[in-house]
Short mmCIF file of C-alpha atoms in Angstrom, two decimals:
data_model
loop_
_atom_site.label_atom_id
_atom_site.label_comp_id
_atom_site.label_asym_id
_atom_site.label_seq_id
_atom_site.Cartn_x
_atom_site.Cartn_y
_atom_site.Cartn_z
CA LEU A 1 121.18 135.35 135.15
CA ALA A 2 121.57 136.20 131.51
CA LYS A 3 124.69 138.10 130.59
CA THR A 4 124.30 141.30 128.60
CA THR A 5 126.60 142.95 126.10
CA GLN A 6 126.27 146.59 125.06
CA PRO A 7 128.60 149.21 123.54
CA ILE A 8 130.95 150.82 126.00
CA SER A 9 130.32 154.32 124.70
CA MET A 10 128.30 156.31 122.19
CA ASP A 11 128.35 159.88 121.02
CA SER A 12 125.39 161.88 119.77
CA TYR A 13 124.27 165.44 119.18
CA GLU A 14 121.37 167.32 120.62
CA GLY A 15 118.09 166.65 118.87
CA GLN A 16 119.12 163.30 117.45
CA GLU A 17 117.49 159.96 118.19
CA VAL A 18 119.79 157.57 120.00
CA ASN A 19 119.45 153.80 119.84
CA ILE A 20 121.43 151.63 122.23
CA THR A 21 121.36 147.93 121.49
CA CYS A 22 121.95 145.25 124.08
CA SER A 23 122.63 141.57 123.38
CA HIS A 24 121.38 138.89 125.76
CA ASN A 25 121.68 135.63 123.86
CA ASN A 26 120.93 133.33 126.81
CA ILE A 27 117.85 135.12 128.06
CA ALA A 28 115.48 132.77 129.86
CA THR A 29 111.76 132.42 129.32
CA ASN A 30 110.85 134.22 132.54
CA ASP A 31 113.39 137.02 132.19
CA TYR A 32 112.39 140.63 131.76
CA ILE A 33 114.57 143.30 130.17
CA THR A 34 115.11 146.46 132.17
CA TRP A 35 117.06 149.63 131.45
CA TYR A 36 118.49 152.04 134.00
CA GLN A 37 120.15 155.44 133.63
CA GLN A 38 122.87 156.76 135.91
CA PHE A 39 124.19 160.29 136.17
CA PRO A 40 127.53 160.98 137.84
CA SER A 41 127.38 160.91 141.64
CA GLN A 42 123.81 159.62 141.64
CA GLY A 43 122.14 156.25 142.01
CA PRO A 44 120.66 154.61 138.91
CA ARG A 45 117.17 155.53 137.80
CA PHE A 46 114.70 153.13 136.20
CA ILE A 47 113.88 154.01 132.59
CA ILE A 48 111.82 151.22 131.11
CA GLN A 49 111.09 147.51 131.30
CA GLY A 50 109.69 145.05 128.79
CA TYR A 51 109.20 141.40 127.99
CA LYS A 52 108.58 141.33 124.25
CA THR A 53 107.62 143.54 121.28
CA LYS A 54 107.60 147.26 122.00
CA VAL A 55 107.15 149.28 125.15
CA THR A 56 106.93 153.07 125.21
CA ASN A 57 106.75 155.55 128.04
CA GLU A 58 107.28 159.27 128.38
CA VAL A 59 111.05 158.88 128.42
CA ALA A 60 111.98 156.15 125.96
CA SER A 61 110.94 153.21 123.83
CA LEU A 62 112.15 149.65 124.14
CA PHE A 63 112.15 147.37 121.12
CA ILE A 64 112.43 143.62 121.64
CA PRO A 65 112.49 141.24 118.65
CA ALA A 66 110.60 137.98 118.69
CA ASP A 67 113.62 135.88 119.69
CA ARG A 68 114.32 138.27 122.61
CA LYS A 69 118.06 137.79 122.21
CA SER A 70 118.58 141.51 121.97
CA SER A 71 116.81 144.73 122.81
CA THR A 72 117.14 148.35 121.73
CA LEU A 73 116.59 151.37 123.93
CA SER A 74 115.52 154.36 121.87
CA LEU A 75 115.84 157.89 123.20
CA PRO A 76 114.04 160.43 121.00
CA ARG A 77 115.59 163.86 120.44
CA VAL A 78 118.29 163.71 123.09
CA SER A 79 119.48 166.76 124.97
CA LEU A 80 122.67 167.51 126.87
CA SER A 81 120.98 166.32 130.04
CA ASP A 82 120.69 162.81 128.62
CA THR A 83 124.45 162.41 128.97
CA ALA A 84 124.70 159.46 131.33
CA VAL A 85 125.52 155.78 131.59
CA TYR A 86 122.76 153.44 130.42
CA TYR A 87 122.55 149.91 131.76
CA CYS A 88 120.71 146.98 130.20
CA LEU A 89 119.72 144.26 132.66
CA VAL A 90 118.01 140.93 132.26
CA GLY A 91 116.50 138.87 135.04
CA ASP A 92 113.55 137.04 136.51
CA VAL A 93 111.97 139.14 139.21
CA PHE A 94 109.91 136.30 140.63
CA THR A 95 112.65 133.74 141.29
CA GLN A 96 115.63 136.01 141.76
CA GLY A 97 114.04 138.54 144.04
CA GLY A 98 114.65 141.35 141.63
CA LYS A 99 118.37 141.70 142.27
CA LEU A 100 120.03 143.63 139.49
CA ILE A 101 123.21 142.41 137.87
CA PHE A 102 124.80 145.41 136.22
CA GLY A 103 127.27 145.19 133.38
CA GLN A 104 129.58 148.01 132.35
CA GLY A 105 126.83 149.99 130.70
CA THR A 106 126.96 152.37 127.76
CA GLU A 107 128.33 155.82 128.39
CA LEU A 108 126.31 158.19 126.23
CA SER A 109 127.78 161.59 125.52
CA VAL A 110 125.46 164.19 123.98
CA LYS A 111 127.18 167.14 122.39
CA PRO A 112 125.73 170.53 121.42
CA GLY B 1 106.96 161.75 148.77
CA ALA B 2 110.27 160.94 150.38
CA GLY B 3 112.67 158.80 148.45
CA VAL B 4 115.32 156.40 149.69
CA SER B 5 117.72 158.08 152.06
CA GLN B 6 121.16 156.98 153.15
CA SER B 7 123.50 158.14 155.85
CA PRO B 8 126.15 159.24 156.13
CA SER B 9 126.64 160.70 152.69
CA ASN B 10 130.39 160.47 153.13
CA LYS B 11 132.47 158.39 155.50
CA VAL B 12 136.22 158.45 155.86
CA THR B 13 137.72 155.81 158.08
CA GLU B 14 141.03 154.25 158.88
CA LYS B 15 141.97 150.78 157.80
CA GLY B 16 140.91 148.23 160.38
CA LYS B 17 138.00 150.22 161.78
CA ASP B 18 134.38 149.12 161.60
CA VAL B 19 131.75 151.19 159.81
CA GLU B 20 127.97 151.18 159.69
CA LEU B 21 126.00 152.47 156.75
CA ARG B 22 122.30 153.17 157.06
CA CYS B 23 119.47 152.99 154.56
CA ASP B 24 115.91 154.26 154.98
CA PRO B 25 113.80 152.82 152.18
CA ILE B 26 110.62 154.25 150.79
CA SER B 27 107.79 153.61 153.22
CA GLY B 28 105.93 150.43 152.37
CA HIS B 29 108.64 148.98 150.15
CA THR B 30 109.16 145.42 151.28
CA ALA B 31 112.22 144.65 149.16
CA LEU B 32 115.56 146.31 149.92
CA TYR B 33 118.88 145.92 148.14
CA TRP B 34 122.47 146.92 148.78
CA TYR B 35 124.92 147.51 145.94
CA ARG B 36 128.36 149.01 145.74
CA GLN B 37 130.11 150.86 142.99
CA SER B 38 133.85 151.19 142.88
CA LEU B 39 135.42 154.11 141.06
CA GLY B 40 134.74 153.87 137.34
CA GLN B 41 133.03 150.50 137.70
CA GLY B 42 129.51 149.25 137.36
CA LEU B 43 127.30 148.37 140.28
CA GLU B 44 127.86 145.17 142.21
CA PHE B 45 124.98 143.45 144.00
CA LEU B 46 125.65 142.72 147.67
CA ILE B 47 122.49 141.56 149.45
CA TYR B 48 118.72 141.52 149.13
CA PHE B 49 116.07 141.72 151.86
CA GLN B 50 112.45 140.74 151.63
CA GLY B 51 110.95 142.08 154.81
CA ASN B 52 113.51 141.39 157.52
CA SER B 53 114.83 138.24 155.85
CA ALA B 54 117.80 138.11 153.53
CA PRO B 55 117.14 135.32 151.02
CA ASP B 56 120.11 136.33 148.90
CA LYS B 57 123.44 137.28 150.46
CA SER B 58 125.45 135.96 147.56
CA GLY B 59 127.08 139.28 146.74
CA LEU B 60 128.68 139.95 150.10
CA PRO B 61 132.41 139.86 149.30
CA SER B 62 133.63 138.45 152.61
CA ASP B 63 132.54 137.64 156.14
CA ARG B 64 133.59 141.14 157.15
CA PHE B 65 130.40 142.34 155.51
CA SER B 66 127.01 141.90 157.15
CA ALA B 67 123.64 143.54 156.96
CA GLU B 68 120.42 143.53 158.86
CA ARG B 69 117.00 144.97 158.50
CA THR B 70 114.59 145.64 161.31
CA GLY B 71 110.87 146.32 161.32
CA GLY B 72 110.77 145.75 157.61
CA SER B 73 112.20 149.21 157.17
CA VAL B 74 115.66 150.54 158.06
CA SER B 75 118.68 148.53 157.04
CA THR B 76 122.26 148.72 158.23
CA LEU B 77 125.27 147.48 156.29
CA THR B 78 128.25 146.83 158.55
CA ILE B 79 131.80 146.42 157.36
CA GLN B 80 134.22 145.16 159.97
CA ARG B 81 137.98 145.68 159.87
CA THR B 82 137.75 147.85 156.79
CA GLN B 83 140.32 147.49 154.05
CA GLN B 84 141.33 149.96 151.37
CA GLU B 85 139.63 147.86 148.71
CA ASP B 86 136.33 148.48 150.51
CA SER B 87 136.46 152.10 149.33
CA ALA B 88 133.44 152.61 147.09
CA VAL B 89 130.01 154.17 146.92
CA TYR B 90 127.47 151.98 148.69
CA LEU B 91 123.99 152.28 147.24
CA CYS B 92 120.71 151.15 148.70
CA ALA B 93 117.54 150.59 146.71
CA SER B 94 114.01 149.59 147.55
CA ARG B 95 111.09 148.19 145.62
CA THR B 96 107.48 147.45 146.28
CA VAL B 97 106.32 143.87 145.85
CA GLY B 98 102.63 143.21 145.45
CA SER B 99 100.84 140.18 146.76
CA GLY B 100 101.59 137.21 144.58
CA GLY B 101 104.73 138.90 143.35
CA SER B 102 105.21 141.54 140.75
CA GLU B 103 107.00 141.56 137.47
CA ASN B 104 107.81 145.27 137.80
CA ASN B 105 111.45 145.60 138.74
CA GLU B 106 111.61 149.33 139.24
CA GLN B 107 114.04 149.89 142.07
CA PHE B 108 114.41 153.30 143.68
CA PHE B 109 117.97 154.12 144.58
CA GLY B 110 119.26 156.35 147.32
CA PRO B 111 122.08 158.86 146.83
CA GLY B 112 124.66 156.47 148.24
CA THR B 113 127.33 156.61 150.90
CA ARG B 114 130.83 157.30 149.70
CA LEU B 115 133.20 155.27 151.84
CA THR B 116 136.90 156.05 151.85
CA VAL B 117 139.27 153.79 153.75
CA LEU B 118 142.65 155.35 154.37
#
C-alpha cells in the first residue's frame, strides 16, 4: 500500500478556500486516492475519491496531476464546521479488499 | 436509512477480562471492517470481512483478538484477557461491493465503541 504524507495541521479562516496536498510517490497503477474527514468523537466520513485529473462533488474537489504522485483536496469557502481531521488514503480496492490505511491526517482549524 | 450501529457505546472493563464488541452494518453491505483508534492517533486497520469470510486479518495485534461475522451481517470483535494498551475507540465500517467488484471505496463508519481497560 502506498504511503502518504500530508501536513500535520493547517489553519484557515471562514470563507477562505483551503487546499490540502498529499504526497504518495509510490502510488501503484491500480490505486485510487480517497479522502476522509473525521470530527472529534465520530467515525470518519468519506469525502471524495479519484483516480486521475479532477473530481468534484458537492463537498469538495480533488485535483490529481498526471503523474499521480500527489493530490490536492480543495474545500471551497470553509466554515467553522469544517474544522476536522482530513485523511488522504491510497489503495487498490480490487486486490486489497478496500481496507483503509490511515496516516496521521491533517488537522484543519477554521477560525472566525 | 439506518447507518452502521455499534454496541456498547462505552465499555469499561478490568485488566484480564474478556470483552465483546458488536457491529451491525448497513443492510446489504457485504464488506465489513474493524479499525481502532487510540487517543490522539490515527485509525489502525484490524480485520476485513467479505461476507462471513475474513480474507485479511493482518491488522489484529495479537492472538487475544478475534472476530467473526454471521449471516453476512452482524460482526463481533472479541478481545480476551484485556490489557491497558487495548484501551481505544473501536470503529466498524461497512461497504457495498457490486458484482465484479467496485472501485468505489466509500466506507460507512459507525460511532465506535470506547473501550477503557482499568
